[in-house]
mmCIF file of C-alpha atoms in Angstrom:
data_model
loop_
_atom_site.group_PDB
_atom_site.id
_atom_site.type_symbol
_atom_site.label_atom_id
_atom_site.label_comp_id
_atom_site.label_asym_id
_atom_site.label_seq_id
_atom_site.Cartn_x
_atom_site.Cartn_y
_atom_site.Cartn_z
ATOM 1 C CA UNK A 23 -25.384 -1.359 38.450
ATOM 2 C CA UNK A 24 -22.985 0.888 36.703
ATOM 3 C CA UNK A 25 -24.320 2.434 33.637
ATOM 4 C CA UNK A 26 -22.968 1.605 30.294
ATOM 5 C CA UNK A 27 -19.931 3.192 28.612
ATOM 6 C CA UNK A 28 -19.988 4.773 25.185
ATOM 7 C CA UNK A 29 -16.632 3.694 23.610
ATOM 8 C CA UNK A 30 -15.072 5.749 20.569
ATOM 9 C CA UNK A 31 -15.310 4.011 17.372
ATOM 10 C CA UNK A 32 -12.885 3.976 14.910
ATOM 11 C CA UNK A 33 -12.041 2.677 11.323
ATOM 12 C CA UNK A 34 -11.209 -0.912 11.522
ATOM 13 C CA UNK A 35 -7.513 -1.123 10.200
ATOM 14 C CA UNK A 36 -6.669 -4.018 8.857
ATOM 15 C CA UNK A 37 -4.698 -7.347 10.632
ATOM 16 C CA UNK A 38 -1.281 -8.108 8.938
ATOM 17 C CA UNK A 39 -1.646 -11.409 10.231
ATOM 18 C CA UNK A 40 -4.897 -12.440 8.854
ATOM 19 C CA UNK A 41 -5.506 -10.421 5.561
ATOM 20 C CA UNK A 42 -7.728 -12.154 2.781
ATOM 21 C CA UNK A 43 -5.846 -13.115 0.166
ATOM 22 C CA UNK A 44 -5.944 -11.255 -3.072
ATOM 23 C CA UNK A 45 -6.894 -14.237 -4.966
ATOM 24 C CA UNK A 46 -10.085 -14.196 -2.874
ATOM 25 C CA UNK A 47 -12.386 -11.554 -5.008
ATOM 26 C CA UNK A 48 -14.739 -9.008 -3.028
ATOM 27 C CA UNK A 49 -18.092 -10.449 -3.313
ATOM 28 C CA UNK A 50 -20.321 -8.528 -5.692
ATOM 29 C CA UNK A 51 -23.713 -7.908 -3.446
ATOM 30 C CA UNK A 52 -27.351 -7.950 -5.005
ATOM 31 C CA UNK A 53 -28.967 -4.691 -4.127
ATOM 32 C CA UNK A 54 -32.231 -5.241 -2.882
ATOM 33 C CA UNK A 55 -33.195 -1.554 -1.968
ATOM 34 C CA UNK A 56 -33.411 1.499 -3.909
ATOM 35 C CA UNK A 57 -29.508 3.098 -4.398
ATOM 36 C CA UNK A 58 -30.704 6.375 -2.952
ATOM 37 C CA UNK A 59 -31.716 4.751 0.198
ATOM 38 C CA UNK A 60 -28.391 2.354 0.511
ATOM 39 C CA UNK A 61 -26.473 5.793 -0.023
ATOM 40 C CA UNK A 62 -28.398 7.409 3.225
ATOM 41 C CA UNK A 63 -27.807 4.333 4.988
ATOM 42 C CA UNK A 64 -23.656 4.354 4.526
ATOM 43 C CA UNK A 65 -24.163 8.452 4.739
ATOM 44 C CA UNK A 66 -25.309 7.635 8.510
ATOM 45 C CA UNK A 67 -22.999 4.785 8.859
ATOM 46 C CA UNK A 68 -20.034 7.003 7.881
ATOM 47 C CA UNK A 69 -21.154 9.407 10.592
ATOM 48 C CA UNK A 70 -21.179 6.862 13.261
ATOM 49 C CA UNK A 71 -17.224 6.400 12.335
ATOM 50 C CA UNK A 72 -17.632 3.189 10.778
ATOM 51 C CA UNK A 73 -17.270 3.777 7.185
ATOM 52 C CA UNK A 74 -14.327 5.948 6.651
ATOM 53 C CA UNK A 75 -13.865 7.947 3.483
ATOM 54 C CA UNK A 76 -17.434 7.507 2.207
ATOM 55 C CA UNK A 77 -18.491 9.905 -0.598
ATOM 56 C CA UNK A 78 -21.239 9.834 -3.107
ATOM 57 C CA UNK A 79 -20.594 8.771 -6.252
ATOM 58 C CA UNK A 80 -21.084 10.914 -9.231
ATOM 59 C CA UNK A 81 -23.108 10.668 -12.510
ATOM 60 C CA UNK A 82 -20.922 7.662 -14.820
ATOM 61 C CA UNK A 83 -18.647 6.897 -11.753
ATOM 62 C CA UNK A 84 -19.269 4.523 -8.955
ATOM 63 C CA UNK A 85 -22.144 4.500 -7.048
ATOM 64 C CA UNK A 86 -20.259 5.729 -4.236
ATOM 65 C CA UNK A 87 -16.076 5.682 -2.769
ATOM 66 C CA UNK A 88 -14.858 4.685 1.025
ATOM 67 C CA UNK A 89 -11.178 4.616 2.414
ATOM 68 C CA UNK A 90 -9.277 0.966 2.005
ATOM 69 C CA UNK A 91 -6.927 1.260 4.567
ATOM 70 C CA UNK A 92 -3.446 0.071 3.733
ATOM 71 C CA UNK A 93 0.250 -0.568 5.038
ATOM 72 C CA UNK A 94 2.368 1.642 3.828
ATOM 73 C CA UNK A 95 -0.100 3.393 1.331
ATOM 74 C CA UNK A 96 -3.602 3.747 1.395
ATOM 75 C CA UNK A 97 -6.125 3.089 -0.942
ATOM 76 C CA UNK A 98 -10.139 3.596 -2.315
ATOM 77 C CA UNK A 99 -12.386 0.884 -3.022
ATOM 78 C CA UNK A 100 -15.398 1.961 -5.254
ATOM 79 C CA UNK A 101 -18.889 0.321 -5.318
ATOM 80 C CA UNK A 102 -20.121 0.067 -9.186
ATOM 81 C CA UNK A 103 -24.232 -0.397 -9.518
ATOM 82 C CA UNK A 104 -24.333 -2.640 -12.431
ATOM 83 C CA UNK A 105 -27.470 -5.551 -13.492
ATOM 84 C CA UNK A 106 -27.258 -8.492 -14.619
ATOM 85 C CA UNK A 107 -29.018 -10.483 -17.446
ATOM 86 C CA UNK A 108 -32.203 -10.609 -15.566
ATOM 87 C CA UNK A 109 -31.495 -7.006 -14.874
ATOM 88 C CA UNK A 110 -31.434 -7.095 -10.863
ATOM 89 C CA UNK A 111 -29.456 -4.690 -9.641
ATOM 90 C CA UNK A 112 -26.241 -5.347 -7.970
ATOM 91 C CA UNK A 113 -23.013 -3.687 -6.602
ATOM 92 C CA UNK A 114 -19.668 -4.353 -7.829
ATOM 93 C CA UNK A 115 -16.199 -3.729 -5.428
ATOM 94 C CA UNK A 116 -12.765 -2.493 -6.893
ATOM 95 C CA UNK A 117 -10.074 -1.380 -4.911
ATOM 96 C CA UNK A 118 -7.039 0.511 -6.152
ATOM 97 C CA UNK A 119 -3.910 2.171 -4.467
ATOM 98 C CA UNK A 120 -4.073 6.161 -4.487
ATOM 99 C CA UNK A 121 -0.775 6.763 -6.665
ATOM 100 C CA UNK A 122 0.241 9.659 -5.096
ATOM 101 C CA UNK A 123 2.002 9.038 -2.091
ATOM 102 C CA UNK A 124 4.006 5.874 -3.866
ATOM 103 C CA UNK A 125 4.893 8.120 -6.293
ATOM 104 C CA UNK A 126 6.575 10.629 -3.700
ATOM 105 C CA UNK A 127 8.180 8.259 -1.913
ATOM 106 C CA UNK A 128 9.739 6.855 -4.867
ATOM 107 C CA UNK A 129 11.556 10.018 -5.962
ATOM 108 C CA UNK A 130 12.534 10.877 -2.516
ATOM 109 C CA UNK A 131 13.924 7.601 -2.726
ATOM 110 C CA UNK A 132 15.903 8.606 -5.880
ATOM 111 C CA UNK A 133 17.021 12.116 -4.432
ATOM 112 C CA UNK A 134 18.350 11.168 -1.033
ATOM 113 C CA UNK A 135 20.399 9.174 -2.660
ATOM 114 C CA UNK A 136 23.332 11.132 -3.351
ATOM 115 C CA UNK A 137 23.243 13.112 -0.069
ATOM 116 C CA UNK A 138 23.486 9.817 1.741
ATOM 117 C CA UNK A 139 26.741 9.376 -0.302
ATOM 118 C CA UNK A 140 27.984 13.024 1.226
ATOM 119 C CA UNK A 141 26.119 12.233 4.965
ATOM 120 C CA UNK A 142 27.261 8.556 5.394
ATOM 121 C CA UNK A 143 30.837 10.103 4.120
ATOM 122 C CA UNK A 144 30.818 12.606 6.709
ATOM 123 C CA UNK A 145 30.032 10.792 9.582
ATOM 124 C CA UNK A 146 32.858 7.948 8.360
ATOM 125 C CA UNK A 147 35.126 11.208 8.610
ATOM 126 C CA UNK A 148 34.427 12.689 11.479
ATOM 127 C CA UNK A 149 34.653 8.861 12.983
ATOM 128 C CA UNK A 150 37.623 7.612 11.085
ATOM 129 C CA UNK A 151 39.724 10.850 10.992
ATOM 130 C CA UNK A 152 43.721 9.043 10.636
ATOM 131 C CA UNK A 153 41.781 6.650 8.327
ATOM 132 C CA UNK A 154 41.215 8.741 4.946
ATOM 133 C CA UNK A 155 40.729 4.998 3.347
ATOM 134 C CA UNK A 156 37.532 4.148 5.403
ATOM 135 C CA UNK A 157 35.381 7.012 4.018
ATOM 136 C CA UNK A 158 37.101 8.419 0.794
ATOM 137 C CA UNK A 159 35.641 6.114 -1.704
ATOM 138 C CA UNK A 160 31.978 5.678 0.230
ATOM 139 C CA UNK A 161 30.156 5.798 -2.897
ATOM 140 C CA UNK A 162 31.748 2.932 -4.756
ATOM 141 C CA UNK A 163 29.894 1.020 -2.240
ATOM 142 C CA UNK A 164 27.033 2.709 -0.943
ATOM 143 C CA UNK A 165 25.676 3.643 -4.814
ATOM 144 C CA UNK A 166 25.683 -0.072 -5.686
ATOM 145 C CA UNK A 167 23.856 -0.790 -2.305
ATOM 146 C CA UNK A 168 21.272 1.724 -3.194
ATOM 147 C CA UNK A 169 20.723 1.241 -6.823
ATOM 148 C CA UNK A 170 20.017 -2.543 -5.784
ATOM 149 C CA UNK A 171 18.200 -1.994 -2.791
ATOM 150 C CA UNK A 172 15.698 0.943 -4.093
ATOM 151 C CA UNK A 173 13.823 -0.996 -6.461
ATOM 152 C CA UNK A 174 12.932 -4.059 -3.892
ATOM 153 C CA UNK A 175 11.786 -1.854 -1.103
ATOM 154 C CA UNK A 176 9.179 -0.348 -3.689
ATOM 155 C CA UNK A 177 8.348 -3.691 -4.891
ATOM 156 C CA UNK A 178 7.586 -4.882 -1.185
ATOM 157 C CA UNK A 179 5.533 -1.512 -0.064
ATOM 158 C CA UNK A 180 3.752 -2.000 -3.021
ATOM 159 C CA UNK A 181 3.182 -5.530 -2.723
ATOM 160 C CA UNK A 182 1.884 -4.966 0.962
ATOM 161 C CA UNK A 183 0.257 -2.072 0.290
ATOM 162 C CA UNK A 184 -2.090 -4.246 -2.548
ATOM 163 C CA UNK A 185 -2.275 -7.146 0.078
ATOM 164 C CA UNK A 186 -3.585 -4.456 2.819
ATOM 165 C CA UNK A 187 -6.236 -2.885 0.364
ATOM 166 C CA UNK A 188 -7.686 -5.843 -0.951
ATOM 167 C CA UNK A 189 -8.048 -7.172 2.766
ATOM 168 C CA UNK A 190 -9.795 -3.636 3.692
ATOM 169 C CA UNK A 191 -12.097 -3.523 0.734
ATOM 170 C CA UNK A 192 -13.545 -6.886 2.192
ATOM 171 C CA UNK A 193 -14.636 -5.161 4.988
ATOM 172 C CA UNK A 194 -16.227 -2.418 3.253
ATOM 173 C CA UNK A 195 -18.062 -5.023 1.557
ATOM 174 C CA UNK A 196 -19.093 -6.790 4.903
ATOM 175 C CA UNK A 197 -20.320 -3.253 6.326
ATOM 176 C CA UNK A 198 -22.078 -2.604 3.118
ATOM 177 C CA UNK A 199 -23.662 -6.075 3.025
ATOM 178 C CA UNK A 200 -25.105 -5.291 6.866
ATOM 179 C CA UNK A 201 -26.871 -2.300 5.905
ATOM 180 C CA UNK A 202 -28.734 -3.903 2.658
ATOM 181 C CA UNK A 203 -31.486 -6.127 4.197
ATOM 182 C CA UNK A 204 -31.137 -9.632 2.457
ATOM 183 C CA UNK A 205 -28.478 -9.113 1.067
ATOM 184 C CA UNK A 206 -26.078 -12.093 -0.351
ATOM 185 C CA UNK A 207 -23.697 -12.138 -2.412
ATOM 186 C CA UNK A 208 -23.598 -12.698 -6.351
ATOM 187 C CA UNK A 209 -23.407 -15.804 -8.187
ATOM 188 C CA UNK A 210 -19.790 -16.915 -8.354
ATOM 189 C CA UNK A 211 -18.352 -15.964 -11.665
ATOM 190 C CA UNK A 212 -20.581 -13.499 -12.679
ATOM 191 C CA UNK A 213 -18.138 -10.840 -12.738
ATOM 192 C CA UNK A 214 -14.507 -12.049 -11.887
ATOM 193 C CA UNK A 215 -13.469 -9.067 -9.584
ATOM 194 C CA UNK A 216 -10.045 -7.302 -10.463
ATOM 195 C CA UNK A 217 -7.553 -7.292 -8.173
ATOM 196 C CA UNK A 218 -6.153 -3.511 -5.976
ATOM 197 C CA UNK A 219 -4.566 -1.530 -8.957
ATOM 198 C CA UNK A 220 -3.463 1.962 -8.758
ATOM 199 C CA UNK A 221 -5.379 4.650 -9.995
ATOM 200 C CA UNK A 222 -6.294 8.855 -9.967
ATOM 201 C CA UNK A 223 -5.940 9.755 -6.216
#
């Protein structure tokens, strides 16, 4: 009998075929051990390579952060340790996008604009040499193309990216959940969970 193999594990990305759908909240999750022990648990968890991202919270902030992968731009989900009116304690899930690398795409966007003007000119000259009409006016139509085009290519990476994040902080939850013995989730309506926003990186 062969013996059995050890295979690498990594963080679960997530499916662009099957993501939850934002209007499904992340479960809130009663805590039925001490927080101190839960955060050991996901310490060793994130270890193992199957909690990516996770950091300990500190003092006012979430209990603790992991990684929310998404497509294009990643995000964080954060785990809140709040009680409810019978005071039990329980943990609360919000994603956001990190703003950062939206934010530097979208002025790259805005400053490769005009040296596409002077490159897609170019190469129209150097293709259309005895044709001065076919590339001498390139930015009467390429600026409109661009100035229209811009704004829905952000809207759609951003729109993905929020579809991708909210699918991943569902499986933080899930991997959370697993670690917490007895866990369930939270009443329905409790706490109405927001939806991905973007936030501080």
């Amino acid at each position: 009998m062969q013996p059995p193999t050890t295979q690498p594990v990594t963080p679960e990305q997530p499916n662009a075929e099957a993501l939850v759908a934002r209007s499904v909240p992340v479960p809130s999750l009663e805590l039925t051990i001490e927080p101190q022990a839960l955060l050991d648990r996901l310490d060793a968890l994130a270890r193992r390579g199957r909690l990516a991202g996770f950091r300990r919270g500190r003092s006012g902030g979430p209990l603790f952060t992991a990684e929310a992968w998404g497509t294009p731009f990643d995000g964080v989900v954060g785990a809140t340790l709040e009680r409810d009116a019978s005071g039990a304690p329980r943990l609360r899930f919000v994603a956001r996008l990190r703003p950062v690398a939206p934010a530097l795409w979208a002025v790259a966007m805005v400053l490769s604009v005009w040296p596409g003007v002077w490159m897609t000119e170019s190469f129209l000259a150097s293709v259309f040499t005895s044709w001065p009409a076919a590339w001498k006016y390139t930015y009467w139509w390429y600026l409109p193309l661009a100035i229209v085009g811009a704004p829905w290519a952000v809207w759609v990476a951003w729109a993905r990216s929020l579809a991708s994040v909210h699918d991943s902080a569902h499986r933080v939850a899930r991997r959370v959940a697993a670690e917490i013995p007895g866990a369930r989730p939270a009443p329905t309506g409790t706490h109405p969970e927001p939806a991905p926003t973007a936030g501080p990186a």
